[in-house]
Amino acid sequence: MISLEGKTLGNQSFEGKKVLVRCDFNVPLDKASGEITDDTRIRESLPTIRRLLDGGAAVILMSHLGRPAGTGFEPQFSLAPVAERLGKLLSRPVHFSNDVFTEVTVSTARDLQAGEVLLLENLRFIKGETKGDEAFAAYLASLGNVYVNDAFGTAHRSHASTAVIARFFPDDKYFGLLMEHEITNLERLLHSAERPFTAVIGGAKVSSKIDVLKNLSGKVDNLVVGGGMAYTFVKAAGGKIGNSLVEEDKLDTAKEIMEEFAKKGVQLLLPEDSVCADRFDNAADRKVFPTREIPDGWMGMDIGPAAVARFSEVLASSKSVLWNGPLGVFEMENFSEGTLQIGRCIGKVTERGGYTAVGGGDSVAAVNKLGLAETLSYVSTGGGAMLEYLEGKKLPGVEAILA
Ligand code: AMP
């Protein structure tokens, strides 16, 4: 279990300090207008920025946006709209450097006063960012005298601004409040979750969840499997799954996982029945079949009513729940019921005083779409980063601060 002692902002003063903060401002933009369509990530960075400003710091913010080529400025990936939105949210002007490297950037950073905020342009306009280039990290480091990493969404990347830069601040590197929240919750899930502990794992493919499943096998009491990946398990166990999603090359892996869970005494539950469709379409004909007996021409799109009832029973007696991945094609209204029902059951676990966590991949999109976010104890902001943490991997952005 990780100790964050001395690595969090706590209540220390940042009087007279210039704090470099790596944020995750990778927000979605409207293709035509270039406007920010969802500013959640900017809002999530506000507590750390406010905390530092209140603590007497001048704040220099760094982020990436999208996937530019790394060969210089590309207007569609500019962080300019973020600077504007951030200024509104903070109710103070945000200086913006049009380029990461210009003399103006260096002099603006140098002259920045306590209480002022500077946002650097998209770091990924410079190739050295994603390459983890030490010279680029050194340049960024030269702009400030404290480093704070609050970008959980990119904590699994070993980039110049997310990991390498920390080397230049051996005694002045900290986790921001968002990172602290994520790590504290993930550590709780992996190391001190109250039992019974149930993992609900769904989503499209087994292949993207194999390492998560393996790492959880020694930690949970129940594993509930839904979504497209369930059909690979059902087929591996000898069922007939019609035209449902299947990864033929993962049948052996699915078998191994089932054996591993059985050996560890973990109850693994597959959906007893499925809501099936005759084509991948919201308007398709629908029929419920036992998941082990889906006729050819039909595909499992959601867990069925018997599966919902059985999964709900298990959740009703759980004290901790980890949820990753939708239980069906939740984007189509006619196949979102299973995800909604199970999401509600997980919400009830929270209501009863249990601990519930969701994150990774598409899970948060499902939770937001179905209006369930408020009912859960912890909603992770990291997709890939959360999955890698759950796989038991060490994240470069976390390790760099702990080192
Ligand atoms: P993931 O990113 O692995 O969590 O997968 C999320 C995707 O899985 C969503 O886009 C769902 O529509 C999809 N999905 C869930 N259940 C099924 C299913 N039964 N068949 C096909 N796709 C599914």
PDB file of C-alpha atoms in Angstrom, residues 52-346:
ATOM      1  CA  LEU A  52      -2.273  26.925  -4.554  1.00  0.00           C
ATOM      2  CA  LEU A  53      -3.419  30.488  -5.234  1.00  0.00           C
ATOM      3  CA  ASP A  54      -4.870  30.739  -1.720  1.00  0.00           C
ATOM      4  CA  GLY A  55      -1.544  29.414  -0.423  1.00  0.00           C
ATOM      5  CA  GLY A  56       0.258  32.400  -1.942  1.00  0.00           C
ATOM      6  CA  ALA A  57       1.592  30.824  -5.153  1.00  0.00           C
ATOM      7  CA  ALA A  58       1.907  31.994  -8.729  1.00  0.00           C
ATOM      8  CA  VAL A  59       0.628  29.117 -10.846  1.00  0.00           C
ATOM      9  CA  ILE A  60       1.915  27.886 -14.211  1.00  0.00           C
ATOM     10  CA  LEU A  61      -0.380  25.317 -15.778  1.00  0.00           C
ATOM     11  CA  MET A  62       0.650  22.704 -18.337  1.00  0.00           C
ATOM     12  CA  SER A  63      -1.450  20.227 -20.296  1.00  0.00           C
ATOM     13  CA  HIS A  64      -1.887  18.450 -23.578  1.00  0.00           C
ATOM     14  CA  LEU A  65      -4.982  18.466 -25.772  1.00  0.00           C
ATOM     15  CA  GLY A  66      -5.735  15.775 -28.336  1.00  0.00           C
ATOM     16  CA  ARG A  67      -3.069  14.143 -30.429  1.00  0.00           C
ATOM     17  CA  PRO A  68      -1.188  16.741 -32.479  1.00  0.00           C
ATOM     18  CA  ALA A  69       1.697  15.497 -34.618  1.00  0.00           C
ATOM     19  CA  GLY A  70       4.362  17.043 -32.368  1.00  0.00           C
ATOM     20  CA  THR A  71       5.742  19.202 -35.175  1.00  0.00           C
ATOM     21  CA  GLY A  72       4.513  22.584 -33.978  1.00  0.00           C
ATOM     22  CA  PHE A  73       1.328  24.598 -33.701  1.00  0.00           C
ATOM     23  CA  GLU A  74      -1.960  23.149 -35.000  1.00  0.00           C
ATOM     24  CA  PRO A  75      -4.902  25.501 -34.425  1.00  0.00           C
ATOM     25  CA  GLN A  76      -7.458  22.751 -33.742  1.00  0.00           C
ATOM     26  CA  PHE A  77      -5.415  21.559 -30.759  1.00  0.00           C
ATOM     27  CA  SER A  78      -4.739  24.964 -29.195  1.00  0.00           C
ATOM     28  CA  LEU A  79      -5.407  25.338 -25.479  1.00  0.00           C
ATOM     29  CA  ALA A  80      -6.567  28.952 -26.034  1.00  0.00           C
ATOM     30  CA  PRO A  81     -10.261  28.068 -25.440  1.00  0.00           C
ATOM     31  CA  VAL A  82      -9.242  26.377 -22.176  1.00  0.00           C
ATOM     32  CA  ALA A  83      -7.450  29.547 -20.988  1.00  0.00           C
ATOM     33  CA  GLU A  84     -10.594  31.543 -21.640  1.00  0.00           C
ATOM     34  CA  ARG A  85     -12.920  29.073 -19.873  1.00  0.00           C
ATOM     35  CA  LEU A  86     -10.532  28.724 -16.970  1.00  0.00           C
ATOM     36  CA  GLY A  87     -10.419  32.506 -16.543  1.00  0.00           C
ATOM     37  CA  LYS A  88     -14.218  32.553 -16.302  1.00  0.00           C
ATOM     38  CA  LEU A  89     -14.316  29.687 -13.806  1.00  0.00           C
ATOM     39  CA  LEU A  90     -11.588  31.220 -11.634  1.00  0.00           C
ATOM     40  CA  SER A  91     -12.975  34.750 -12.034  1.00  0.00           C
ATOM     41  CA  ARG A  92      -9.509  36.083 -12.774  1.00  0.00           C
ATOM     42  CA  PRO A  93      -7.490  36.573 -15.953  1.00  0.00           C
ATOM     43  CA  VAL A  94      -5.396  33.660 -17.150  1.00  0.00           C
ATOM     44  CA  HIS A  95      -2.232  34.557 -19.055  1.00  0.00           C
ATOM     45  CA  PHE A  96      -1.755  32.348 -22.075  1.00  0.00           C
ATOM     46  CA  SER A  97       1.479  31.641 -23.890  1.00  0.00           C
ATOM     47  CA  ASN A  98       0.913  31.076 -27.613  1.00  0.00           C
ATOM     48  CA  ASP A  99       3.925  28.870 -27.776  1.00  0.00           C
ATOM     49  CA  VAL A 100       5.615  26.704 -25.190  1.00  0.00           C
ATOM     50  CA  PHE A 101       9.132  27.822 -26.024  1.00  0.00           C
ATOM     51  CA  THR A 102       9.124  31.567 -26.829  1.00  0.00           C
ATOM     52  CA  GLU A 103      10.981  34.235 -24.905  1.00  0.00           C
ATOM     53  CA  VAL A 104       7.611  35.758 -24.077  1.00  0.00           C
ATOM     54  CA  THR A 105       6.701  32.534 -22.261  1.00  0.00           C
ATOM     55  CA  VAL A 106       9.925  32.622 -20.300  1.00  0.00           C
ATOM     56  CA  SER A 107       9.530  36.294 -19.376  1.00  0.00           C
ATOM     57  CA  THR A 108       5.807  35.924 -18.523  1.00  0.00           C
ATOM     58  CA  ALA A 109       6.672  32.988 -16.270  1.00  0.00           C
ATOM     59  CA  ARG A 110       9.549  34.950 -14.716  1.00  0.00           C
ATOM     60  CA  ASP A 111       7.407  38.007 -14.000  1.00  0.00           C
ATOM     61  CA  LEU A 112       4.351  36.095 -12.790  1.00  0.00           C
ATOM     62  CA  GLN A 113       3.169  37.419  -9.416  1.00  0.00           C
ATOM     63  CA  ALA A 114       1.530  35.597  -6.508  1.00  0.00           C
ATOM     64  CA  GLY A 115      -2.154  35.036  -7.321  1.00  0.00           C
ATOM     65  CA  GLU A 116      -1.529  35.077 -11.091  1.00  0.00           C
ATOM     66  CA  VAL A 117      -2.089  32.160 -13.466  1.00  0.00           C
ATOM     67  CA  LEU A 118      -0.279  31.307 -16.708  1.00  0.00           C
ATOM     68  CA  LEU A 119      -1.342  28.468 -19.009  1.00  0.00           C
ATOM     69  CA  LEU A 120       1.245  27.163 -21.465  1.00  0.00           C
ATOM     70  CA  GLU A 121       0.186  26.154 -24.982  1.00  0.00           C
ATOM     71  CA  ASN A 122      -0.398  22.453 -25.758  1.00  0.00           C
ATOM     72  CA  LEU A 123       2.761  20.613 -24.706  1.00  0.00           C
ATOM     73  CA  ARG A 124       2.281  17.983 -27.385  1.00  0.00           C
ATOM     74  CA  PHE A 125       3.091  20.567 -30.082  1.00  0.00           C
ATOM     75  CA  ILE A 126       6.644  19.724 -29.028  1.00  0.00           C
ATOM     76  CA  LYS A 127       7.823  16.218 -29.878  1.00  0.00           C
ATOM     77  CA  GLY A 128       9.891  16.014 -26.673  1.00  0.00           C
ATOM     78  CA  GLU A 129       6.723  15.859 -24.563  1.00  0.00           C
ATOM     79  CA  THR A 130       5.538  12.378 -25.532  1.00  0.00           C
ATOM     80  CA  LYS A 131       9.126  11.185 -26.016  1.00  0.00           C
ATOM     81  CA  GLY A 132       9.837  11.979 -22.364  1.00  0.00           C
ATOM     82  CA  ASP A 133      12.730  14.167 -23.481  1.00  0.00           C
ATOM     83  CA  GLU A 134      14.929  15.215 -20.574  1.00  0.00           C
ATOM     84  CA  ALA A 135      15.999  18.542 -22.121  1.00  0.00           C
ATOM     85  CA  PHE A 136      12.377  19.535 -22.683  1.00  0.00           C
ATOM     86  CA  ALA A 137      11.515  18.511 -19.127  1.00  0.00           C
ATOM     87  CA  ALA A 138      14.469  20.599 -17.888  1.00  0.00           C
ATOM     88  CA  TYR A 139      13.204  23.624 -19.824  1.00  0.00           C
ATOM     89  CA  LEU A 140       9.711  23.278 -18.314  1.00  0.00           C
ATOM     90  CA  ALA A 141      11.230  22.782 -14.867  1.00  0.00           C
ATOM     91  CA  SER A 142      13.226  26.022 -15.251  1.00  0.00           C
ATOM     92  CA  LEU A 143       9.974  28.013 -15.317  1.00  0.00           C
ATOM     93  CA  GLY A 144       9.005  27.238 -11.705  1.00  0.00           C
ATOM     94  CA  ASN A 145      10.314  26.042  -8.351  1.00  0.00           C
ATOM     95  CA  VAL A 146       7.658  23.545  -7.217  1.00  0.00           C
ATOM     96  CA  TYR A 147       6.056  20.750  -9.282  1.00  0.00           C
ATOM     97  CA  VAL A 148       2.537  19.442  -8.755  1.00  0.00           C
ATOM     98  CA  ASN A 149       1.051  16.606 -10.783  1.00  0.00           C
ATOM     99  CA  ASP A 150      -2.736  16.680 -10.911  1.00  0.00           C
ATOM    100  CA  ALA A 151      -3.223  14.929 -14.263  1.00  0.00           C
ATOM    101  CA  PHE A 152      -4.493  11.493 -13.309  1.00  0.00           C
ATOM    102  CA  GLY A 153      -5.774  10.933 -16.875  1.00  0.00           C
ATOM    103  CA  THR A 154      -2.168  10.844 -18.153  1.00  0.00           C
ATOM    104  CA  ALA A 155      -0.511   9.317 -15.081  1.00  0.00           C
ATOM    105  CA  HIS A 156       0.090   6.081 -17.036  1.00  0.00           C
ATOM    106  CA  ARG A 157       2.278   7.958 -19.533  1.00  0.00           C
ATOM    107  CA  SER A 158       5.976   8.554 -19.037  1.00  0.00           C
ATOM    108  CA  HIS A 159       6.024  11.956 -20.714  1.00  0.00           C
ATOM    109  CA  ALA A 160       8.248  14.983 -20.095  1.00  0.00           C
ATOM    110  CA  SER A 161       5.599  16.904 -18.130  1.00  0.00           C
ATOM    111  CA  THR A 162       3.986  13.925 -16.364  1.00  0.00           C
ATOM    112  CA  ALA A 163       6.997  12.018 -15.075  1.00  0.00           C
ATOM    113  CA  VAL A 164      10.459  13.120 -16.254  1.00  0.00           C
ATOM    114  CA  ILE A 165      10.094  16.698 -14.951  1.00  0.00           C
ATOM    115  CA  ALA A 166       9.690  15.443 -11.366  1.00  0.00           C
ATOM    116  CA  ARG A 167      13.428  14.604 -11.277  1.00  0.00           C
ATOM    117  CA  PHE A 168      14.185  18.319 -11.209  1.00  0.00           C
ATOM    118  CA  PHE A 169      12.214  18.808  -7.989  1.00  0.00           C
ATOM    119  CA  PRO A 170      13.552  16.147  -5.594  1.00  0.00           C
ATOM    120  CA  ASP A 171      12.200  17.968  -2.519  1.00  0.00           C
ATOM    121  CA  ASP A 172       9.392  20.021  -4.049  1.00  0.00           C
ATOM    122  CA  LYS A 173       7.067  17.651  -5.880  1.00  0.00           C
ATOM    123  CA  TYR A 174       3.526  16.887  -4.842  1.00  0.00           C
ATOM    124  CA  PHE A 175       0.285  15.262  -5.882  1.00  0.00           C
ATOM    125  CA  GLY A 176      -2.544  17.702  -6.577  1.00  0.00           C
ATOM    126  CA  LEU A 177      -5.889  17.208  -4.835  1.00  0.00           C
ATOM    127  CA  LEU A 178      -7.417  15.286  -7.736  1.00  0.00           C
ATOM    128  CA  MET A 179      -4.471  12.867  -7.907  1.00  0.00           C
ATOM    129  CA  GLU A 180      -4.572  12.451  -4.137  1.00  0.00           C
ATOM    130  CA  HIS A 181      -8.275  11.596  -4.320  1.00  0.00           C
ATOM    131  CA  GLU A 182      -7.774   9.066  -7.119  1.00  0.00           C
ATOM    132  CA  ILE A 183      -4.812   7.315  -5.503  1.00  0.00           C
ATOM    133  CA  THR A 184      -6.418   7.193  -2.055  1.00  0.00           C
ATOM    134  CA  ASN A 185      -9.554   5.602  -3.502  1.00  0.00           C
ATOM    135  CA  LEU A 186      -7.698   3.133  -5.710  1.00  0.00           C
ATOM    136  CA  GLU A 187      -5.473   2.062  -2.830  1.00  0.00           C
ATOM    137  CA  ARG A 188      -8.560   1.549  -0.689  1.00  0.00           C
ATOM    138  CA  LEU A 189     -10.136  -0.609  -3.401  1.00  0.00           C
ATOM    139  CA  LEU A 190      -7.060  -2.730  -3.963  1.00  0.00           C
ATOM    140  CA  HIS A 191      -5.853  -3.065  -0.385  1.00  0.00           C
ATOM    141  CA  SER A 192      -8.490  -2.355   2.225  1.00  0.00           C
ATOM    142  CA  ALA A 193     -11.949  -2.804   0.717  1.00  0.00           C
ATOM    143  CA  GLU A 194     -14.481  -4.051   3.239  1.00  0.00           C
ATOM    144  CA  ARG A 195     -15.839  -7.532   2.417  1.00  0.00           C
ATOM    145  CA  PRO A 196     -17.874  -8.844   0.793  1.00  0.00           C
ATOM    146  CA  PHE A 197     -16.246  -7.105  -2.155  1.00  0.00           C
ATOM    147  CA  THR A 198     -17.887  -7.473  -5.565  1.00  0.00           C
ATOM    148  CA  ALA A 199     -16.394  -6.476  -8.918  1.00  0.00           C
ATOM    149  CA  VAL A 200     -18.834  -5.816 -11.744  1.00  0.00           C
ATOM    150  CA  ILE A 201     -16.945  -6.004 -15.016  1.00  0.00           C
ATOM    151  CA  GLY A 202     -18.545  -5.373 -18.398  1.00  0.00           C
ATOM    152  CA  GLY A 203     -17.651  -3.676 -21.654  1.00  0.00           C
ATOM    153  CA  ALA A 204     -16.959  -4.953 -25.096  1.00  0.00           C
ATOM    154  CA  LYS A 205     -13.927  -7.181 -24.914  1.00  0.00           C
ATOM    155  CA  VAL A 206     -12.235  -9.636 -22.571  1.00  0.00           C
ATOM    156  CA  SER A 207      -8.886  -8.783 -24.164  1.00  0.00           C
ATOM    157  CA  SER A 208      -8.839  -5.275 -22.651  1.00  0.00           C
ATOM    158  CA  LYS A 209      -9.719  -6.550 -19.157  1.00  0.00           C
ATOM    159  CA  ILE A 210      -7.589  -9.705 -18.780  1.00  0.00           C
ATOM    160  CA  ASP A 211      -4.958  -8.106 -16.548  1.00  0.00           C
ATOM    161  CA  VAL A 212      -7.575  -6.354 -14.414  1.00  0.00           C
ATOM    162  CA  LEU A 213      -9.385  -9.664 -13.902  1.00  0.00           C
ATOM    163  CA  LYS A 214      -6.164 -11.463 -13.002  1.00  0.00           C
ATOM    164  CA  ASN A 215      -5.176  -8.801 -10.471  1.00  0.00           C
ATOM    165  CA  LEU A 216      -8.643  -8.806  -8.901  1.00  0.00           C
ATOM    166  CA  SER A 217      -8.811 -12.578  -8.550  1.00  0.00           C
ATOM    167  CA  GLY A 218      -7.050 -12.496  -5.192  1.00  0.00           C
ATOM    168  CA  LYS A 219      -8.948  -9.486  -3.881  1.00  0.00           C
ATOM    169  CA  VAL A 220     -12.688  -9.850  -4.507  1.00  0.00           C
ATOM    170  CA  ASP A 221     -15.337 -12.247  -3.201  1.00  0.00           C
ATOM    171  CA  ASN A 222     -17.605 -12.045  -6.260  1.00  0.00           C
ATOM    172  CA  LEU A 223     -16.998 -11.273  -9.889  1.00  0.00           C
ATOM    173  CA  VAL A 224     -20.053 -10.310 -11.912  1.00  0.00           C
ATOM    174  CA  VAL A 225     -19.425 -10.364 -15.667  1.00  0.00           C
ATOM    175  CA  GLY A 226     -21.703  -8.637 -18.187  1.00  0.00           C
ATOM    176  CA  GLY A 227     -21.477  -6.790 -21.491  1.00  0.00           C
ATOM    177  CA  GLY A 228     -20.043  -8.142 -24.718  1.00  0.00           C
ATOM    178  CA  MET A 229     -17.171  -9.861 -22.931  1.00  0.00           C
ATOM    179  CA  ALA A 230     -19.557 -12.212 -21.107  1.00  0.00           C
ATOM    180  CA  TYR A 231     -20.209 -14.172 -24.323  1.00  0.00           C
ATOM    181  CA  THR A 232     -16.574 -15.232 -24.686  1.00  0.00           C
ATOM    182  CA  PHE A 233     -16.818 -16.678 -21.156  1.00  0.00           C
ATOM    183  CA  VAL A 234     -20.159 -18.366 -21.882  1.00  0.00           C
ATOM    184  CA  LYS A 235     -18.793 -19.926 -25.088  1.00  0.00           C
ATOM    185  CA  ALA A 236     -15.626 -21.032 -23.279  1.00  0.00           C
ATOM    186  CA  ALA A 237     -17.882 -22.746 -20.717  1.00  0.00           C
ATOM    187  CA  GLY A 238     -19.660 -24.668 -23.498  1.00  0.00           C
ATOM    188  CA  GLY A 239     -22.638 -22.381 -24.169  1.00  0.00           C
ATOM    189  CA  LYS A 240     -24.194 -21.520 -27.549  1.00  0.00           C
ATOM    190  CA  ILE A 241     -24.086 -17.786 -28.077  1.00  0.00           C
ATOM    191  CA  GLY A 242     -25.528 -17.289 -31.583  1.00  0.00           C
ATOM    192  CA  ASN A 243     -24.104 -14.179 -33.247  1.00  0.00           C
ATOM    193  CA  SER A 244     -23.028 -12.477 -30.008  1.00  0.00           C
ATOM    194  CA  LEU A 245     -19.700 -10.686 -29.754  1.00  0.00           C
ATOM    195  CA  VAL A 246     -16.930 -13.215 -29.183  1.00  0.00           C
ATOM    196  CA  GLU A 247     -13.139 -13.232 -29.173  1.00  0.00           C
ATOM    197  CA  GLU A 248     -12.308 -16.697 -30.465  1.00  0.00           C
ATOM    198  CA  ASP A 249      -8.621 -16.253 -29.669  1.00  0.00           C
ATOM    199  CA  LYS A 250      -9.443 -15.538 -26.018  1.00  0.00           C
ATOM    200  CA  LEU A 251     -11.506 -18.651 -25.277  1.00  0.00           C
ATOM    201  CA  ASP A 252      -8.564 -20.368 -23.562  1.00  0.00           C
ATOM    202  CA  THR A 253      -7.776 -17.229 -21.565  1.00  0.00           C
ATOM    203  CA  ALA A 254     -11.418 -17.029 -20.462  1.00  0.00           C
ATOM    204  CA  LYS A 255     -11.232 -20.674 -19.331  1.00  0.00           C
ATOM    205  CA  GLU A 256      -8.021 -20.002 -17.399  1.00  0.00           C
ATOM    206  CA  ILE A 257      -9.579 -16.984 -15.700  1.00  0.00           C
ATOM    207  CA  MET A 258     -12.617 -19.033 -14.668  1.00  0.00           C
ATOM    208  CA  GLU A 259     -10.339 -21.749 -13.254  1.00  0.00           C
ATOM    209  CA  GLU A 260      -8.222 -19.170 -11.432  1.00  0.00           C
ATOM    210  CA  PHE A 261     -11.268 -17.602  -9.774  1.00  0.00           C
ATOM    211  CA  ALA A 262     -12.658 -21.038  -8.811  1.00  0.00           C
ATOM    212  CA  LYS A 263      -9.290 -21.978  -7.277  1.00  0.00           C
ATOM    213  CA  LYS A 264      -9.297 -18.799  -5.208  1.00  0.00           C
ATOM    214  CA  GLY A 265     -12.872 -19.431  -4.041  1.00  0.00           C
ATOM    215  CA  VAL A 266     -14.262 -16.370  -5.836  1.00  0.00           C
ATOM    216  CA  GLN A 267     -17.829 -16.676  -7.070  1.00  0.00           C
ATOM    217  CA  LEU A 268     -17.886 -15.833 -10.797  1.00  0.00           C
ATOM    218  CA  LEU A 269     -21.338 -14.977 -12.125  1.00  0.00           C
ATOM    219  CA  LEU A 270     -22.206 -14.884 -15.811  1.00  0.00           C
ATOM    220  CA  PRO A 271     -25.586 -13.547 -17.002  1.00  0.00           C
ATOM    221  CA  GLU A 272     -28.189 -16.316 -16.881  1.00  0.00           C
ATOM    222  CA  ASP A 273     -30.198 -14.678 -19.661  1.00  0.00           C
ATOM    223  CA  SER A 274     -29.676 -11.993 -22.290  1.00  0.00           C
ATOM    224  CA  VAL A 275     -31.796  -9.487 -24.162  1.00  0.00           C
ATOM    225  CA  CYS A 276     -30.944 -10.381 -27.738  1.00  0.00           C
ATOM    226  CA  ALA A 277     -31.365  -8.576 -31.052  1.00  0.00           C
ATOM    227  CA  ASP A 278     -31.540  -9.822 -34.632  1.00  0.00           C
ATOM    228  CA  ARG A 279     -29.146  -7.032 -35.680  1.00  0.00           C
ATOM    229  CA  PHE A 280     -26.908  -4.433 -34.029  1.00  0.00           C
ATOM    230  CA  ASP A 281     -29.530  -1.685 -34.000  1.00  0.00           C
ATOM    231  CA  ASN A 282     -31.708   0.007 -31.408  1.00  0.00           C
ATOM    232  CA  ALA A 283     -34.744  -0.699 -33.587  1.00  0.00           C
ATOM    233  CA  ALA A 284     -33.936  -4.426 -33.996  1.00  0.00           C
ATOM    234  CA  ASP A 285     -36.385  -7.151 -32.927  1.00  0.00           C
ATOM    235  CA  ARG A 286     -35.737  -8.080 -29.287  1.00  0.00           C
ATOM    236  CA  LYS A 287     -36.096 -11.382 -27.477  1.00  0.00           C
ATOM    237  CA  VAL A 288     -34.828 -12.767 -24.173  1.00  0.00           C
ATOM    238  CA  PHE A 289     -32.925 -16.092 -24.347  1.00  0.00           C
ATOM    239  CA  PRO A 290     -30.925 -18.072 -21.791  1.00  0.00           C
ATOM    240  CA  THR A 291     -27.355 -16.875 -22.442  1.00  0.00           C
ATOM    241  CA  ARG A 292     -26.157 -20.467 -22.964  1.00  0.00           C
ATOM    242  CA  GLU A 293     -28.795 -21.072 -25.658  1.00  0.00           C
ATOM    243  CA  ILE A 294     -28.836 -18.082 -27.993  1.00  0.00           C
ATOM    244  CA  PRO A 295     -29.996 -19.225 -31.451  1.00  0.00           C
ATOM    245  CA  ASP A 296     -28.036 -18.374 -34.596  1.00  0.00           C
ATOM    246  CA  GLY A 297     -29.142 -15.049 -36.046  1.00  0.00           C
ATOM    247  CA  TRP A 298     -29.490 -13.470 -32.570  1.00  0.00           C
ATOM    248  CA  MET A 299     -26.901 -11.579 -30.558  1.00  0.00           C
ATOM    249  CA  GLY A 300     -26.773 -10.768 -26.845  1.00  0.00           C
ATOM    250  CA  MET A 301     -27.032  -6.979 -26.399  1.00  0.00           C
ATOM    251  CA  ASP A 302     -27.891  -6.638 -22.698  1.00  0.00           C
ATOM    252  CA  ILE A 303     -28.222  -8.786 -19.613  1.00  0.00           C
ATOM    253  CA  GLY A 304     -31.731 -10.181 -19.162  1.00  0.00           C
ATOM    254  CA  PRO A 305     -34.206  -9.930 -16.234  1.00  0.00           C
ATOM    255  CA  ALA A 306     -33.055 -13.140 -14.513  1.00  0.00           C
ATOM    256  CA  ALA A 307     -29.434 -11.941 -14.666  1.00  0.00           C
ATOM    257  CA  VAL A 308     -30.446  -8.552 -13.268  1.00  0.00           C
ATOM    258  CA  ALA A 309     -32.251 -10.286 -10.375  1.00  0.00           C
ATOM    259  CA  ARG A 310     -29.306 -12.591  -9.563  1.00  0.00           C
ATOM    260  CA  PHE A 311     -26.657  -9.853  -9.854  1.00  0.00           C
ATOM    261  CA  SER A 312     -28.803  -7.558  -7.685  1.00  0.00           C
ATOM    262  CA  GLU A 313     -28.957 -10.233  -4.987  1.00  0.00           C
ATOM    263  CA  VAL A 314     -25.162 -10.447  -4.868  1.00  0.00           C
ATOM    264  CA  LEU A 315     -24.842  -6.666  -4.792  1.00  0.00           C
ATOM    265  CA  ALA A 316     -27.410  -6.394  -1.998  1.00  0.00           C
ATOM    266  CA  SER A 317     -25.061  -8.284   0.304  1.00  0.00           C
ATOM    267  CA  SER A 318     -21.864  -6.471  -0.784  1.00  0.00           C
ATOM    268  CA  LYS A 319     -20.080  -3.833   1.260  1.00  0.00           C
ATOM    269  CA  SER A 320     -17.656  -2.730  -1.466  1.00  0.00           C
ATOM    270  CA  VAL A 321     -18.234  -2.600  -5.207  1.00  0.00           C
ATOM    271  CA  LEU A 322     -15.930  -1.852  -8.105  1.00  0.00           C
ATOM    272  CA  TRP A 323     -17.690  -1.230 -11.400  1.00  0.00           C
ATOM    273  CA  ASN A 324     -15.927  -1.166 -14.727  1.00  0.00           C
ATOM    274  CA  GLY A 325     -17.687  -1.394 -18.066  1.00  0.00           C
ATOM    275  CA  PRO A 326     -21.349  -1.280 -19.122  1.00  0.00           C
ATOM    276  CA  LEU A 327     -23.415  -4.485 -18.918  1.00  0.00           C
ATOM    277  CA  GLY A 328     -24.877  -4.028 -22.372  1.00  0.00           C
ATOM    278  CA  VAL A 329     -24.953  -1.699 -25.357  1.00  0.00           C
ATOM    279  CA  PHE A 330     -26.034   1.177 -23.108  1.00  0.00           C
ATOM    280  CA  GLU A 331     -25.747   3.737 -25.933  1.00  0.00           C
ATOM    281  CA  MET A 332     -28.921   2.193 -27.448  1.00  0.00           C
ATOM    282  CA  GLU A 333     -31.947   2.896 -25.281  1.00  0.00           C
ATOM    283  CA  ASN A 334     -33.495  -0.515 -25.865  1.00  0.00           C
ATOM    284  CA  PHE A 335     -30.391  -2.225 -24.511  1.00  0.00           C
ATOM    285  CA  SER A 336     -29.501   0.082 -21.623  1.00  0.00           C
ATOM    286  CA  GLU A 337     -31.875  -1.374 -19.019  1.00  0.00           C
ATOM    287  CA  GLY A 338     -29.425  -3.912 -17.540  1.00  0.00           C
ATOM    288  CA  THR A 339     -26.713  -1.281 -17.044  1.00  0.00           C
ATOM    289  CA  LEU A 340     -29.264   1.103 -15.524  1.00  0.00           C
ATOM    290  CA  GLN A 341     -30.700  -1.513 -13.122  1.00  0.00           C
ATOM    291  CA  ILE A 342     -27.304  -2.731 -11.959  1.00  0.00           C
ATOM    292  CA  GLY A 343     -26.086   0.867 -11.657  1.00  0.00           C
ATOM    293  CA  ARG A 344     -29.074   1.602  -9.407  1.00  0.00           C
ATOM    294  CA  CYS A 345     -28.309  -1.441  -7.269  1.00  0.00           C
ATOM    295  CA  ILE A 346     -24.740  -0.239  -6.865  1.00  0.00           C
TER     296      ILE A 346
END
